[in-house]
mmCIF file with all atom_site columns, C-alpha atoms in Angstrom:
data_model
loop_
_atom_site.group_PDB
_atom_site.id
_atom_site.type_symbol
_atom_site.label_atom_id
_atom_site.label_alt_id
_atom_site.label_comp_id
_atom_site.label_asym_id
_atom_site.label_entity_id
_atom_site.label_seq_id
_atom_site.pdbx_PDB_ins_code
_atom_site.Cartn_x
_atom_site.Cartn_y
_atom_site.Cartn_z
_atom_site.occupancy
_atom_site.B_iso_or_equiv
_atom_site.pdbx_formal_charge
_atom_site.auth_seq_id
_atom_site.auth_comp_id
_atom_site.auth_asym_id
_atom_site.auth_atom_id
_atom_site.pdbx_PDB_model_num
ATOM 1   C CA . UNK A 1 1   ? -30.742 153.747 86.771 1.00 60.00 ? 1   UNK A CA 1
ATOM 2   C CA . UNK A 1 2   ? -34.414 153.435 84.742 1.00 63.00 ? 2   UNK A CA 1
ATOM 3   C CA . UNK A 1 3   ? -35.652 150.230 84.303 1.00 61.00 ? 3   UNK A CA 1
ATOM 4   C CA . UNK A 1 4   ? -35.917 148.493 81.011 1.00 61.00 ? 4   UNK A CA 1
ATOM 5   C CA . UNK A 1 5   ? -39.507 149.860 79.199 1.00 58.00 ? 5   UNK A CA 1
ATOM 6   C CA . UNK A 1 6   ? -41.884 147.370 78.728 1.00 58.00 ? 6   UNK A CA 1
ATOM 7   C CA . UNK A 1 7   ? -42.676 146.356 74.917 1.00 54.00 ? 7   UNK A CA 1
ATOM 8   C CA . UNK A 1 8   ? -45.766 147.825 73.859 1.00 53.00 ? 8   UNK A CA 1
ATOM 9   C CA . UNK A 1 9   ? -48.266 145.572 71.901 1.00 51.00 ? 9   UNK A CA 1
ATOM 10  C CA . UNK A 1 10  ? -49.012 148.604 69.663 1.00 47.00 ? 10  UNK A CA 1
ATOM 11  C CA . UNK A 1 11  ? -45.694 149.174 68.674 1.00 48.00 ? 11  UNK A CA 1
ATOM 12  C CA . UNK A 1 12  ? -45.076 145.607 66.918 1.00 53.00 ? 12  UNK A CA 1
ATOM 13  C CA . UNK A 1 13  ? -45.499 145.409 63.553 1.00 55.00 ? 13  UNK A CA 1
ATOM 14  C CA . UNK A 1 14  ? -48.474 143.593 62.484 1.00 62.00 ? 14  UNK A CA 1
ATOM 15  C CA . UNK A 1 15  ? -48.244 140.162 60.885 1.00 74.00 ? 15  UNK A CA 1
ATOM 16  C CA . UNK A 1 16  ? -49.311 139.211 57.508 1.00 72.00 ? 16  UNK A CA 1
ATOM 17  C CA . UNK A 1 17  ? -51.692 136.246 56.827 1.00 80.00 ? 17  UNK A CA 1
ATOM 18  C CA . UNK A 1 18  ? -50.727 134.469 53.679 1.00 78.00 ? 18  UNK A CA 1
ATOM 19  C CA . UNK A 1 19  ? -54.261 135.549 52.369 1.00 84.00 ? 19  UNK A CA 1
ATOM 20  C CA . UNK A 1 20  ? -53.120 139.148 52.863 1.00 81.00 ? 20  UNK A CA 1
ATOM 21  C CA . UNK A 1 21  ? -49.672 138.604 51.413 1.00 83.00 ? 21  UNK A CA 1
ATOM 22  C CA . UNK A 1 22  ? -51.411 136.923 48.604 1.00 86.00 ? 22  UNK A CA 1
ATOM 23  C CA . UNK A 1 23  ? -53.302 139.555 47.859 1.00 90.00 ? 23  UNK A CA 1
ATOM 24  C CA . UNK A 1 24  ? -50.821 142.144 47.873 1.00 90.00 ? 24  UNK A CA 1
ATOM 25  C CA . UNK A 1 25  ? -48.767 140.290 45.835 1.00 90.00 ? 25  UNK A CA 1
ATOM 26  C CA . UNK A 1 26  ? -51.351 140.421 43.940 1.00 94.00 ? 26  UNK A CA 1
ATOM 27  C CA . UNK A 1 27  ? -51.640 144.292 43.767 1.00 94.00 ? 27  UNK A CA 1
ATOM 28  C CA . UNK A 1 28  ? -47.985 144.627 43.218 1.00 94.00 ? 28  UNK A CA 1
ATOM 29  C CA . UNK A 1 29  ? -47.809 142.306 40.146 1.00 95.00 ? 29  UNK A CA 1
ATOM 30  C CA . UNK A 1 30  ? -51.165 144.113 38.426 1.00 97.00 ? 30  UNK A CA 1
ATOM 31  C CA . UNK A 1 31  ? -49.822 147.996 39.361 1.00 97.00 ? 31  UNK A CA 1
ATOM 32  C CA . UNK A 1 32  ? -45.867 146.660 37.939 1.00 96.00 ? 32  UNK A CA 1
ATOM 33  C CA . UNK A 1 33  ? -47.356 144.889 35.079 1.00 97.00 ? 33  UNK A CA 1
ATOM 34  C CA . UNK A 1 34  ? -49.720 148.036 33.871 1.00 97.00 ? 34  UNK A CA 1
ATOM 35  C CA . UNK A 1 35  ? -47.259 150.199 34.527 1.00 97.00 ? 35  UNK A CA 1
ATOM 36  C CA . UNK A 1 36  ? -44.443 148.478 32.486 1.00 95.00 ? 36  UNK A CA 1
ATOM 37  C CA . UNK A 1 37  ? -47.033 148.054 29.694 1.00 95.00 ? 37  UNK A CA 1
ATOM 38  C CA . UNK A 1 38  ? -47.542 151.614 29.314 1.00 95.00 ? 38  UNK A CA 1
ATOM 39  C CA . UNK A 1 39  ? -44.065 152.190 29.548 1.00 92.00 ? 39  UNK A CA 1
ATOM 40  C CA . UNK A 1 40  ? -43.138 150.047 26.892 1.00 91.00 ? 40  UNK A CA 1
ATOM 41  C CA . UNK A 1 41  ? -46.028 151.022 24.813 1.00 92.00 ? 41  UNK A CA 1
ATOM 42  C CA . UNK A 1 42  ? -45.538 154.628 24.972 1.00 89.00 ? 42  UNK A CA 1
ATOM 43  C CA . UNK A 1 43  ? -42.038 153.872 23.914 1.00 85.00 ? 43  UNK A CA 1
ATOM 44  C CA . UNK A 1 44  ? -42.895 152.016 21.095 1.00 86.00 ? 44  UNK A CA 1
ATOM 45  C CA . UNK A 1 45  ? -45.589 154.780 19.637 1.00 86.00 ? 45  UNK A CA 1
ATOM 46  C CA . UNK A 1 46  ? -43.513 157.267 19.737 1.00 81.00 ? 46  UNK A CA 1
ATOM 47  C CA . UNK A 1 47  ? -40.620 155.493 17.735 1.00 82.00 ? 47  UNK A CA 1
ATOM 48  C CA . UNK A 1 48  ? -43.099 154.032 15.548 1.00 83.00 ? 48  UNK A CA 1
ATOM 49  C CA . UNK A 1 49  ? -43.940 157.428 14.388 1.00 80.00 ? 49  UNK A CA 1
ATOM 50  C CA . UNK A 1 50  ? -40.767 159.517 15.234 1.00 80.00 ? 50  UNK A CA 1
ATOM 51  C CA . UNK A 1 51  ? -37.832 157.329 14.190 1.00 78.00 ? 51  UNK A CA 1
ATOM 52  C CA . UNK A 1 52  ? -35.178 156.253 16.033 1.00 76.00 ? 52  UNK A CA 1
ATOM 53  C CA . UNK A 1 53  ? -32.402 158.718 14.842 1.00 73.00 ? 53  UNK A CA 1
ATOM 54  C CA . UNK A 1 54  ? -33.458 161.994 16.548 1.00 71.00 ? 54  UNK A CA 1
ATOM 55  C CA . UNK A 1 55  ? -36.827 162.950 15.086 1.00 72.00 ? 55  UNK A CA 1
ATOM 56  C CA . UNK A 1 56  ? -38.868 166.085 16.203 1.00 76.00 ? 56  UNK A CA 1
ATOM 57  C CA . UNK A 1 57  ? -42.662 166.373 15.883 1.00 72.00 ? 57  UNK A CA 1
ATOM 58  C CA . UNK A 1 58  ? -44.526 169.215 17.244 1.00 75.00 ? 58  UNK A CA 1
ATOM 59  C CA . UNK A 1 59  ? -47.428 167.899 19.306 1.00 75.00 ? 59  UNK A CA 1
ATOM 60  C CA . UNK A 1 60  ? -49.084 171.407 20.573 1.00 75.00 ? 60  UNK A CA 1
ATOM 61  C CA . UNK A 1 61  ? -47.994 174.583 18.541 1.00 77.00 ? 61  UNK A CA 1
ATOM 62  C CA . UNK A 1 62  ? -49.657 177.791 19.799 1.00 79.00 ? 62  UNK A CA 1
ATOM 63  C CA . UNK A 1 63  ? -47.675 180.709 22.070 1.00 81.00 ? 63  UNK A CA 1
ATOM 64  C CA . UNK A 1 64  ? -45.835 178.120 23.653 1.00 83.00 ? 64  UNK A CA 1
ATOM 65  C CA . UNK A 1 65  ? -44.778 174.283 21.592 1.00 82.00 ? 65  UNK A CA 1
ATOM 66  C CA . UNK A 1 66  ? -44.533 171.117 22.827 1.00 82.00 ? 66  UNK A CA 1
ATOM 67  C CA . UNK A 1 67  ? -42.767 168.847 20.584 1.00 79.00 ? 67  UNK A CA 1
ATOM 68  C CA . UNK A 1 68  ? -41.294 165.066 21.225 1.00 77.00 ? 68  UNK A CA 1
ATOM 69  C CA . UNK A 1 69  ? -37.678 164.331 20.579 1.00 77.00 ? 69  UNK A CA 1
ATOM 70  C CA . UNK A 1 70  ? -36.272 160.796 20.226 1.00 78.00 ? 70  UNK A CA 1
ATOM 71  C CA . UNK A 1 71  ? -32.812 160.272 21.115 1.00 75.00 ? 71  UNK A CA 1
ATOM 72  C CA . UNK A 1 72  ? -30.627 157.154 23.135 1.00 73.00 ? 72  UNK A CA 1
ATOM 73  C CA . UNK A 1 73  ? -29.428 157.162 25.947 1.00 71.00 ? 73  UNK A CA 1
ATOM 74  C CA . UNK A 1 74  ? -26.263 154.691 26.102 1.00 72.00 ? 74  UNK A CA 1
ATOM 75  C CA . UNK A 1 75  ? -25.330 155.302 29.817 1.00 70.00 ? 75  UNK A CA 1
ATOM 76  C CA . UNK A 1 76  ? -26.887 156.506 32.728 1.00 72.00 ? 76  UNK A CA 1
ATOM 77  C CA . UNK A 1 77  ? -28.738 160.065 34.178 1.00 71.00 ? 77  UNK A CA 1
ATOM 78  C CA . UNK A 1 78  ? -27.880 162.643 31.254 1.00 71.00 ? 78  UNK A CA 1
ATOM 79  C CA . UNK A 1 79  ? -25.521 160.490 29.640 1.00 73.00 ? 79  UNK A CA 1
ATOM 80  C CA . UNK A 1 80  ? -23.024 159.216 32.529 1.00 80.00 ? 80  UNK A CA 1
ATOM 81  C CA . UNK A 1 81  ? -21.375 155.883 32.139 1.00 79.00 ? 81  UNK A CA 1
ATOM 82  C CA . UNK A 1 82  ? -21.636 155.090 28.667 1.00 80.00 ? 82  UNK A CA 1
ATOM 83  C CA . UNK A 1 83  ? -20.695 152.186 27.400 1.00 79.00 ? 83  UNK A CA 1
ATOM 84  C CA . UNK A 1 84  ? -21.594 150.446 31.008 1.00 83.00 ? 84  UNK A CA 1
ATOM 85  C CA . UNK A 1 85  ? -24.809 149.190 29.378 1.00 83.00 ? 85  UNK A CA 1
ATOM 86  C CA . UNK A 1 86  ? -24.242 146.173 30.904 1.00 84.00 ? 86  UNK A CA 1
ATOM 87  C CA . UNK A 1 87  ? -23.231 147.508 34.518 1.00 87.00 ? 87  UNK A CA 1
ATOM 88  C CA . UNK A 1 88  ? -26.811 149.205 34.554 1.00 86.00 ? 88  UNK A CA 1
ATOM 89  C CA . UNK A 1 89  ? -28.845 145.991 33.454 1.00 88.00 ? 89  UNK A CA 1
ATOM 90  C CA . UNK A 1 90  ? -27.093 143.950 36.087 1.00 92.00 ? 90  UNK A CA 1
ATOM 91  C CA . UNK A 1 91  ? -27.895 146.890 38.830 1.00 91.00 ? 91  UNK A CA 1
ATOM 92  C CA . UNK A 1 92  ? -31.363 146.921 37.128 1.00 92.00 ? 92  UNK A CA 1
ATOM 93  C CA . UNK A 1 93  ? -31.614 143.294 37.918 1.00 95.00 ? 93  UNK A CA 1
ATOM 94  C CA . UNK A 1 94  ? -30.374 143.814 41.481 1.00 96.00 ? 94  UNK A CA 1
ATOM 95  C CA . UNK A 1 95  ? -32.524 146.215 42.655 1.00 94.00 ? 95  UNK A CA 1
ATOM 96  C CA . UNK A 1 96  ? -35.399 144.314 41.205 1.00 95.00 ? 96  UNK A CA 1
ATOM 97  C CA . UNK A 1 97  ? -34.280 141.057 43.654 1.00 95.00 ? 97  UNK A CA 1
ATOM 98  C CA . UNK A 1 98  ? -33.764 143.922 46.349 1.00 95.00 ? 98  UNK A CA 1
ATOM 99  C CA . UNK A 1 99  ? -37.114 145.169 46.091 1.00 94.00 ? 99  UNK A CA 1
ATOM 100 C CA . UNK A 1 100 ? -39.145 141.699 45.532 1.00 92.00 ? 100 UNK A CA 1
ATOM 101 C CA . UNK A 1 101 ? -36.430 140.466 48.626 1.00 92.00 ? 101 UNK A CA 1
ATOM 102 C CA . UNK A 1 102 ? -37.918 143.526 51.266 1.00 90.00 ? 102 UNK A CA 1
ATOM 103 C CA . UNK A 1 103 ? -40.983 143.463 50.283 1.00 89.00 ? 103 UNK A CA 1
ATOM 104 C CA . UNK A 1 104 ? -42.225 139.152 50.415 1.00 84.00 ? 104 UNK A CA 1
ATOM 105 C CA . UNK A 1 105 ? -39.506 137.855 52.761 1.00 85.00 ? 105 UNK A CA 1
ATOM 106 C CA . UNK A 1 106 ? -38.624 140.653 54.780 1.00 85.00 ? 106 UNK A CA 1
ATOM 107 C CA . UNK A 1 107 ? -42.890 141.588 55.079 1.00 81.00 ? 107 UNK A CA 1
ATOM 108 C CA . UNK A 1 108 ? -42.504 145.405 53.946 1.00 80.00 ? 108 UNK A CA 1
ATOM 109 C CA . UNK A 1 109 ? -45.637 144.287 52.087 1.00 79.00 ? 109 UNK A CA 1
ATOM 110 C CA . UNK A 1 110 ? -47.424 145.188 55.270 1.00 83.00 ? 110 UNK A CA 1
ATOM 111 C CA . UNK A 1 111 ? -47.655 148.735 54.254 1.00 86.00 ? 111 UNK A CA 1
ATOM 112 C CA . UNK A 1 112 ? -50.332 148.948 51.278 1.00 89.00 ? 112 UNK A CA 1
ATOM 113 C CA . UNK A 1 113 ? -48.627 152.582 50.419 1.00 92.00 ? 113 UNK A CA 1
ATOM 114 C CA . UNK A 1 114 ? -44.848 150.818 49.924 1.00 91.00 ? 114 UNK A CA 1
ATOM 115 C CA . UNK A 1 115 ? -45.923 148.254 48.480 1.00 92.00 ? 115 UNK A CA 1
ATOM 116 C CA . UNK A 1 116 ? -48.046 150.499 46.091 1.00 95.00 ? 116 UNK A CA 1
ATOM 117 C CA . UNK A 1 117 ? -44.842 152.559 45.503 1.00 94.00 ? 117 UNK A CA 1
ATOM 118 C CA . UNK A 1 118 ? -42.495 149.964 45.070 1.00 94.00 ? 118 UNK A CA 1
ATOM 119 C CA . UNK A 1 119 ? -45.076 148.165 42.297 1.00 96.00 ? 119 UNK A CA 1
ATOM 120 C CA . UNK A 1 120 ? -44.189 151.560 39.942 1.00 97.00 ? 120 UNK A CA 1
ATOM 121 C CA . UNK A 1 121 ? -40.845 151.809 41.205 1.00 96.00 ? 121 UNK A CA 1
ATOM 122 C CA . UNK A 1 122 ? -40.630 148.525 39.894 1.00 96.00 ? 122 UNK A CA 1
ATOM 123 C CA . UNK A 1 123 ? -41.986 148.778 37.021 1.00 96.00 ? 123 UNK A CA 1
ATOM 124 C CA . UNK A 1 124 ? -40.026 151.705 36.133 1.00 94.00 ? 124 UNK A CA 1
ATOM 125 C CA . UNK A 1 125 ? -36.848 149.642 36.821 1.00 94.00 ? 125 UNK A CA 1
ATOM 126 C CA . UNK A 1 126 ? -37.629 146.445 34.756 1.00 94.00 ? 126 UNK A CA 1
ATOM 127 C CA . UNK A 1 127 ? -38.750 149.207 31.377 1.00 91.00 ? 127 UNK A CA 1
ATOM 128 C CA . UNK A 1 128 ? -34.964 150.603 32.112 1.00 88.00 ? 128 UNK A CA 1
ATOM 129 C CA . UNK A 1 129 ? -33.933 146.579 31.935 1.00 90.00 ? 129 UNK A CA 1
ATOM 130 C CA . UNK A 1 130 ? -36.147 145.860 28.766 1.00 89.00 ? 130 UNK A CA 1
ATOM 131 C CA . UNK A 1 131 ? -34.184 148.900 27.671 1.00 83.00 ? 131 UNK A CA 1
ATOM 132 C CA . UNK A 1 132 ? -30.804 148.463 29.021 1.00 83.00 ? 132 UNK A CA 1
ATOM 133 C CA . UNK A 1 133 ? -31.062 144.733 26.970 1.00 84.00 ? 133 UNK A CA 1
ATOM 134 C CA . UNK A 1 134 ? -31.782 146.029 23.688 1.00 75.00 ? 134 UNK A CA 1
ATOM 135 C CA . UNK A 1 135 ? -35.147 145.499 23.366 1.00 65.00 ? 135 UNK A CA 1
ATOM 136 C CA . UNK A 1 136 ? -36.981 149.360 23.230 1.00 55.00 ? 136 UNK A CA 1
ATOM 137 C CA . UNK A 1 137 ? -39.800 149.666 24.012 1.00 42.00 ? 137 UNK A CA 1
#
């Protein structure tokens, strides 16, 4: 029978100050606020100029076009669930509490790269809320 192995200092996790969970709180609000902002600005050019009801506009015509489409999206990926608008807002809302939950009470914030990705995966879920609520962007 091997004995128990000893805990190794280098494998705990290391602790937060609240100075350094300050600050990347911090980080996380600024990258999820800038990054909401553009979503919802982007958004709101291109309806301002398209339309809501399915415009076109051709943004690059050469060999090859690039055009912009407007359309809505009343469910989920390519159209699944519609009509559970409000399913998705309330999941939207959940993983938001889920994410804020891990990262501040549970300390994920100790990595700078999850918290970094979580701040846009964030952001990315509250500008499907905004969305989801009726408010486009």
């Amino acid at each position: 029978m091997n004995p128990p192995a000893k805990a190794n200092k280098a494998d705990a996790a290391p602790q937060l100050s609240a100075k350094s969970l300050g600050i990347r709180l911090a980080v996380f609000l600024a990258i999820c606020s800038l990054a909401a902002w553009i979503d919802l600005y982007s958004k709101d050019r291109v309806f301002a100029e398209l339309g809501f009801n399915g415009q076109s506009e051709p943004i690059f015509e050469s060999w090859v076009t690039f055009r912009l489409h407007t359309s809505f999206n009343r469910g989920a990926l390519w159209g699944i669930g519609q009509g559970l608008t409000w399913l998705f807002a309330w999941l939207s809302i959940i993983a938001a509490g889920v994410i804020l939950f891990w990262l501040f009470v549970k300390k994920a914030a100790r990595s700078w790269l999850l918290t970094i990705c979580l701040a846009f995966i964030m952001a990315g879920t509250l500008g499907n809320l905004f969305d989801r609520l009726g408010w486009h962007g």
